[in-house]
JSON list of C-alpha atoms in Angstrom, two decimals:
[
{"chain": "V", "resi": 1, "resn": "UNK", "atom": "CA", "xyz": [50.21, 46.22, -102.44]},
{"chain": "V", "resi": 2, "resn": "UNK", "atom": "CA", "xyz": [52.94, 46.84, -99.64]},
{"chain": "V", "resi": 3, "resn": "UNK", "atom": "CA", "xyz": [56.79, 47.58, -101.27]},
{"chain": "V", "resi": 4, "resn": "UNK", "atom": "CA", "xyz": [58.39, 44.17, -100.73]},
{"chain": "V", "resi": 5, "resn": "UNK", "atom": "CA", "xyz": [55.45, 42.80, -102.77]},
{"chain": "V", "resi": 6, "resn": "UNK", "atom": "CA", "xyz": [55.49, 45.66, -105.61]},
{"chain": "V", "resi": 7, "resn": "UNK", "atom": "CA", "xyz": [59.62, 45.21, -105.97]},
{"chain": "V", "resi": 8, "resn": "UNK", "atom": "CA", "xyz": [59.21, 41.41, -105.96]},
{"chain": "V", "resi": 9, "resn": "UNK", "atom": "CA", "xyz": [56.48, 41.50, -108.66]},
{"chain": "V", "resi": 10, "resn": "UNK", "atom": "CA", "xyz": [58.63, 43.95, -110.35]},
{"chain": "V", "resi": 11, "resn": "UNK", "atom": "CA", "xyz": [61.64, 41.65, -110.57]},
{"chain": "V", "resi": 12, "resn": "UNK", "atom": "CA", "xyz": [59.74, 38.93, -111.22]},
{"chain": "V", "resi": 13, "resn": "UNK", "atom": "CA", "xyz": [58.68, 40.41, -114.13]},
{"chain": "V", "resi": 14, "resn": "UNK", "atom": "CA", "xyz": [61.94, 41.75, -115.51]},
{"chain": "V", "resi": 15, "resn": "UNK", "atom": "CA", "xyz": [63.50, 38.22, -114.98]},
{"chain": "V", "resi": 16, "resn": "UNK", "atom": "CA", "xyz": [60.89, 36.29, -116.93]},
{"chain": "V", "resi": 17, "resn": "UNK", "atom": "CA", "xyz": [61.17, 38.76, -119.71]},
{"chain": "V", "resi": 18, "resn": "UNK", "atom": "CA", "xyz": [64.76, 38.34, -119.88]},
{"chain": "V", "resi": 19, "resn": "UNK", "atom": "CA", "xyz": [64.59, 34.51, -119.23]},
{"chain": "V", "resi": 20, "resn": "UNK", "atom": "CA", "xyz": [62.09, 34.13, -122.39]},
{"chain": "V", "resi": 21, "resn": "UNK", "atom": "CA", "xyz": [64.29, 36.86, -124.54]},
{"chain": "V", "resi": 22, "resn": "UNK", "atom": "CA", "xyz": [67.56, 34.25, -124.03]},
{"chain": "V", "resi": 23, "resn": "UNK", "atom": "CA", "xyz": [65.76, 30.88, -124.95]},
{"chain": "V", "resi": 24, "resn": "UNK", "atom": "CA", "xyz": [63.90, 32.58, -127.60]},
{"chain": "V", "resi": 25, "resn": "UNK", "atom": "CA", "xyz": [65.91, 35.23, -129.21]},
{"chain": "V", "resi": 26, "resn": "UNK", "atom": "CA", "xyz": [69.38, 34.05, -128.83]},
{"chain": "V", "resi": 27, "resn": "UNK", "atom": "CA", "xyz": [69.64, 31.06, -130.15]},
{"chain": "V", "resi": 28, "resn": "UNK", "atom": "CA", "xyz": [68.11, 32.09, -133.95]},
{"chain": "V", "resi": 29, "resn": "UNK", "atom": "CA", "xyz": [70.73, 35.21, -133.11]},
{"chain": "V", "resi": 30, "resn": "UNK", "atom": "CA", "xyz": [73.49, 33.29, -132.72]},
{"chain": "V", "resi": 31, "resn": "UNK", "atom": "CA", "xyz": [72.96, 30.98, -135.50]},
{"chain": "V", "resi": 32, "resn": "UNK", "atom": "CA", "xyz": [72.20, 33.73, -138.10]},
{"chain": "V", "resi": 33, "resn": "UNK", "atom": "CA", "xyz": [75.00, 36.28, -136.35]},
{"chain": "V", "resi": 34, "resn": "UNK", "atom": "CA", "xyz": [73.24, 39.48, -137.64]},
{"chain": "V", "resi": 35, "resn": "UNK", "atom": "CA", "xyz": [72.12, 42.12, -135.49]},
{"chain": "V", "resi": 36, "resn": "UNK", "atom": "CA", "xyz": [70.68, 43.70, -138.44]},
{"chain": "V", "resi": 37, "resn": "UNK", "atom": "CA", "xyz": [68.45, 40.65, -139.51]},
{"chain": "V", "resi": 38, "resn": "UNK", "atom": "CA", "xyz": [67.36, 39.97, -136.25]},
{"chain": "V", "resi": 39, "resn": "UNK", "atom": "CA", "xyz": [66.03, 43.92, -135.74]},
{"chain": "V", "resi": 40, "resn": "UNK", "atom": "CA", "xyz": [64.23, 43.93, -139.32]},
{"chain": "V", "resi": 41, "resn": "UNK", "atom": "CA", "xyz": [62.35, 40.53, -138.42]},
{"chain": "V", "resi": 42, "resn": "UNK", "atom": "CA", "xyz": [60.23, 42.71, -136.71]},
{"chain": "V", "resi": 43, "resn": "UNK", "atom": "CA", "xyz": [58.97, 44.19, -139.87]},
{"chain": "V", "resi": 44, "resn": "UNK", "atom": "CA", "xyz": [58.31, 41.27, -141.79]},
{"chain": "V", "resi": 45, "resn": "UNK", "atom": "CA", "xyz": [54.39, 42.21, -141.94]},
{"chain": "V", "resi": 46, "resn": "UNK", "atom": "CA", "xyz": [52.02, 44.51, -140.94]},
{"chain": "V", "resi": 47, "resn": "UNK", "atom": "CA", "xyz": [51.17, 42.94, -137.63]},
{"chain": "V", "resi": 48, "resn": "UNK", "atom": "CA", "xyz": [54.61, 42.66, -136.49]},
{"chain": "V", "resi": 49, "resn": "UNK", "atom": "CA", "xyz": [55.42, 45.88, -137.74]},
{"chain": "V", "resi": 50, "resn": "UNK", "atom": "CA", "xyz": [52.73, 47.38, -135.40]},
{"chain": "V", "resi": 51, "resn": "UNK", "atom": "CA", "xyz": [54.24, 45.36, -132.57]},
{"chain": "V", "resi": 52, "resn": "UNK", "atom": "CA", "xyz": [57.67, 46.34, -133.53]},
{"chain": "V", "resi": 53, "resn": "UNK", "atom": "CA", "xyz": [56.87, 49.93, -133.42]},
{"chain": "V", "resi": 54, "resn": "UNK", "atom": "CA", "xyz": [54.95, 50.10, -130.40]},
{"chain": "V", "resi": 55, "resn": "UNK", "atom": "CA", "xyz": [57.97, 48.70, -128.47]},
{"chain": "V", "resi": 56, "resn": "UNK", "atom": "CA", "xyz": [60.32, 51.24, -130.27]},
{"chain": "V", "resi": 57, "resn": "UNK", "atom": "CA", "xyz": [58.07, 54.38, -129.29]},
{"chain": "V", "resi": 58, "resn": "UNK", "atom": "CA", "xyz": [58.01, 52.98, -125.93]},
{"chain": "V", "resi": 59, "resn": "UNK", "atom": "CA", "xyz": [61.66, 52.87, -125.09]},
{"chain": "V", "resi": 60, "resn": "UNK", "atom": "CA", "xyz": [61.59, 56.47, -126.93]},
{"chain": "V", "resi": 61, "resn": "UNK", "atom": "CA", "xyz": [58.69, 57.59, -123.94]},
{"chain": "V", "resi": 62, "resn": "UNK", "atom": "CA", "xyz": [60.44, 55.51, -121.09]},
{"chain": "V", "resi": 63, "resn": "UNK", "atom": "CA", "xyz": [64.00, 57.14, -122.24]},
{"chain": "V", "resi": 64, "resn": "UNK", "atom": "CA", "xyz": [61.99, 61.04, -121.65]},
{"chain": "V", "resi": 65, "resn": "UNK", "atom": "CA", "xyz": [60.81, 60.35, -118.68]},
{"chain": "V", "resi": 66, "resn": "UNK", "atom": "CA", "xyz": [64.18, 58.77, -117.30]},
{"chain": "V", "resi": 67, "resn": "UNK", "atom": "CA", "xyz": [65.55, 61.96, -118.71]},
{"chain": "V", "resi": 68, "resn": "UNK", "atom": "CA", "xyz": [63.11, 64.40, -117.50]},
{"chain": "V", "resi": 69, "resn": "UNK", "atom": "CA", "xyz": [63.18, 62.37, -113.38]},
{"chain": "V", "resi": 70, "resn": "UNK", "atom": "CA", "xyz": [66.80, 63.04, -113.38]},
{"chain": "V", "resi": 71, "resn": "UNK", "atom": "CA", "xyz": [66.75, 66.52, -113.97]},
{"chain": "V", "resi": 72, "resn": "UNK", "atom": "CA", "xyz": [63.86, 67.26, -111.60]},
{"chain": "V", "resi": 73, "resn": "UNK", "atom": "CA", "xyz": [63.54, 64.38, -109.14]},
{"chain": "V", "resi": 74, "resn": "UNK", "atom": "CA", "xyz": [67.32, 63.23, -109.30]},
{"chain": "V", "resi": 75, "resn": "UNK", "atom": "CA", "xyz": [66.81, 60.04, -110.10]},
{"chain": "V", "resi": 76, "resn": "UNK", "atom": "CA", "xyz": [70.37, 58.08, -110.77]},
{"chain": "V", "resi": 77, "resn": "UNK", "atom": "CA", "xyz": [72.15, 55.55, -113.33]},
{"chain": "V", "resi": 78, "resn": "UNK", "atom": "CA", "xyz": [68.78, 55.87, -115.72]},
{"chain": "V", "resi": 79, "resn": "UNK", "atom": "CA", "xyz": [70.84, 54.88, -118.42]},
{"chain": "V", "resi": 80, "resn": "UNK", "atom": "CA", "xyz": [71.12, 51.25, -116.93]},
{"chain": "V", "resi": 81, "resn": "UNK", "atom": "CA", "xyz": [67.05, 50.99, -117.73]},
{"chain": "V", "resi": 82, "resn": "UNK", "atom": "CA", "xyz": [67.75, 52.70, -120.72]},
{"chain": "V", "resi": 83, "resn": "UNK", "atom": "CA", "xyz": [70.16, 49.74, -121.82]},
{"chain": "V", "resi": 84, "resn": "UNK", "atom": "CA", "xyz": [68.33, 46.82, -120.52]},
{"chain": "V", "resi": 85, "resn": "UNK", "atom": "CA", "xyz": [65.81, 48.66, -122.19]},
{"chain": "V", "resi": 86, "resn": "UNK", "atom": "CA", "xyz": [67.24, 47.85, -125.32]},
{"chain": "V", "resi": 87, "resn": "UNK", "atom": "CA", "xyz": [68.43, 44.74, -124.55]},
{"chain": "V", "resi": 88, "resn": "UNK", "atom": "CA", "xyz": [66.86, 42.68, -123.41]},
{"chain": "V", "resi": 89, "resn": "UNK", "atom": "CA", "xyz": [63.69, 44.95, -123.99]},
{"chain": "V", "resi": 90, "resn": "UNK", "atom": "CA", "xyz": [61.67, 48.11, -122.97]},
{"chain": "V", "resi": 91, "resn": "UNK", "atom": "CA", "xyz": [59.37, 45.62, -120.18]},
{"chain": "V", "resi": 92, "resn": "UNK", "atom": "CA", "xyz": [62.93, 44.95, -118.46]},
{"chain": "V", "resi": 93, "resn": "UNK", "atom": "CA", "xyz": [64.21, 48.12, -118.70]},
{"chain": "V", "resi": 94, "resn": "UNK", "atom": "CA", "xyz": [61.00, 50.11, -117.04]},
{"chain": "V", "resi": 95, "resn": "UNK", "atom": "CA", "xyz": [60.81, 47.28, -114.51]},
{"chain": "V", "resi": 96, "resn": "UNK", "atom": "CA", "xyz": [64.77, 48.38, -113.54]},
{"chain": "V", "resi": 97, "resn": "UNK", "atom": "CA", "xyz": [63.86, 52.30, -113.65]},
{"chain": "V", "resi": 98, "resn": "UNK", "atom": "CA", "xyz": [60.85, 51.49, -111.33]},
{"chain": "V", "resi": 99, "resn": "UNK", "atom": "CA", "xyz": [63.19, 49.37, -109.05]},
{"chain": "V", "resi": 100, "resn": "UNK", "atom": "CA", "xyz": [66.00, 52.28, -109.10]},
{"chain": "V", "resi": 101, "resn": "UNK", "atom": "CA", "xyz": [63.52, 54.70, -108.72]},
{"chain": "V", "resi": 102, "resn": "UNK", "atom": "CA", "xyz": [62.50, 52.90, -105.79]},
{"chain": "V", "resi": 103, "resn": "UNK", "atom": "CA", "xyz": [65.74, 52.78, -103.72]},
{"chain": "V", "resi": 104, "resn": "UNK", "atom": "CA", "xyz": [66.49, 56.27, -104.45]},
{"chain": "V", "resi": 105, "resn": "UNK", "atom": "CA", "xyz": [63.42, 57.61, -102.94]},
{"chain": "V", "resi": 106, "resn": "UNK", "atom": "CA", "xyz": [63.59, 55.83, -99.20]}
]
């Protein structure tokens, strides 16, 4: 796959993840109005538990790697994946390390 194509894909990505986070997420957010809620409906059974974890441990593993890159490949603003990471989630934020990552090593 040729750059164009891999960035476009990437974005892609990142902006359909983010599209379906708004319509589905912040509507039942905004109505309720609790951060706190909204994080431990995650854990409302074993099989979202799983789910809930998995995505957890995986902004945990994309957060050492954006920490180990900058110390030994100088990769730049990490902590913008690392937020988008959070919100709106860990797909959007590696997508946005991959892009930075990207345009830092031209």
């Amino acid at each position: 796959m040729k750059n164009p194509g891999f960035r476009f894909l990437l974005s892609a990505i990142a902006a359909t993840f983010t599209l379906c986070f708004i319509v589905i997420v912040i509507p039942p957010l905004i109505s309720d109005a609790s951060v706190i809620n909204a994080f431990l409906g995650g854990f409302v059974n074993p099989y979202s538990t799983g789910y809930a974890l998995d995505v957890i441990c995986c902004w945990f593993v994309l957060a050492v790697w954006i920490l180990y890159e900058s110390k030994t490949k100088g990769i730049r603003h990490g902590w913008i994946a690392l937020v988008s990471g959070i919100v709106p989630g860990v797909a959007t934020g590696f997508a946005v390390y991959l892009l930075l990552k990207l345009k830092q090593e031209k």
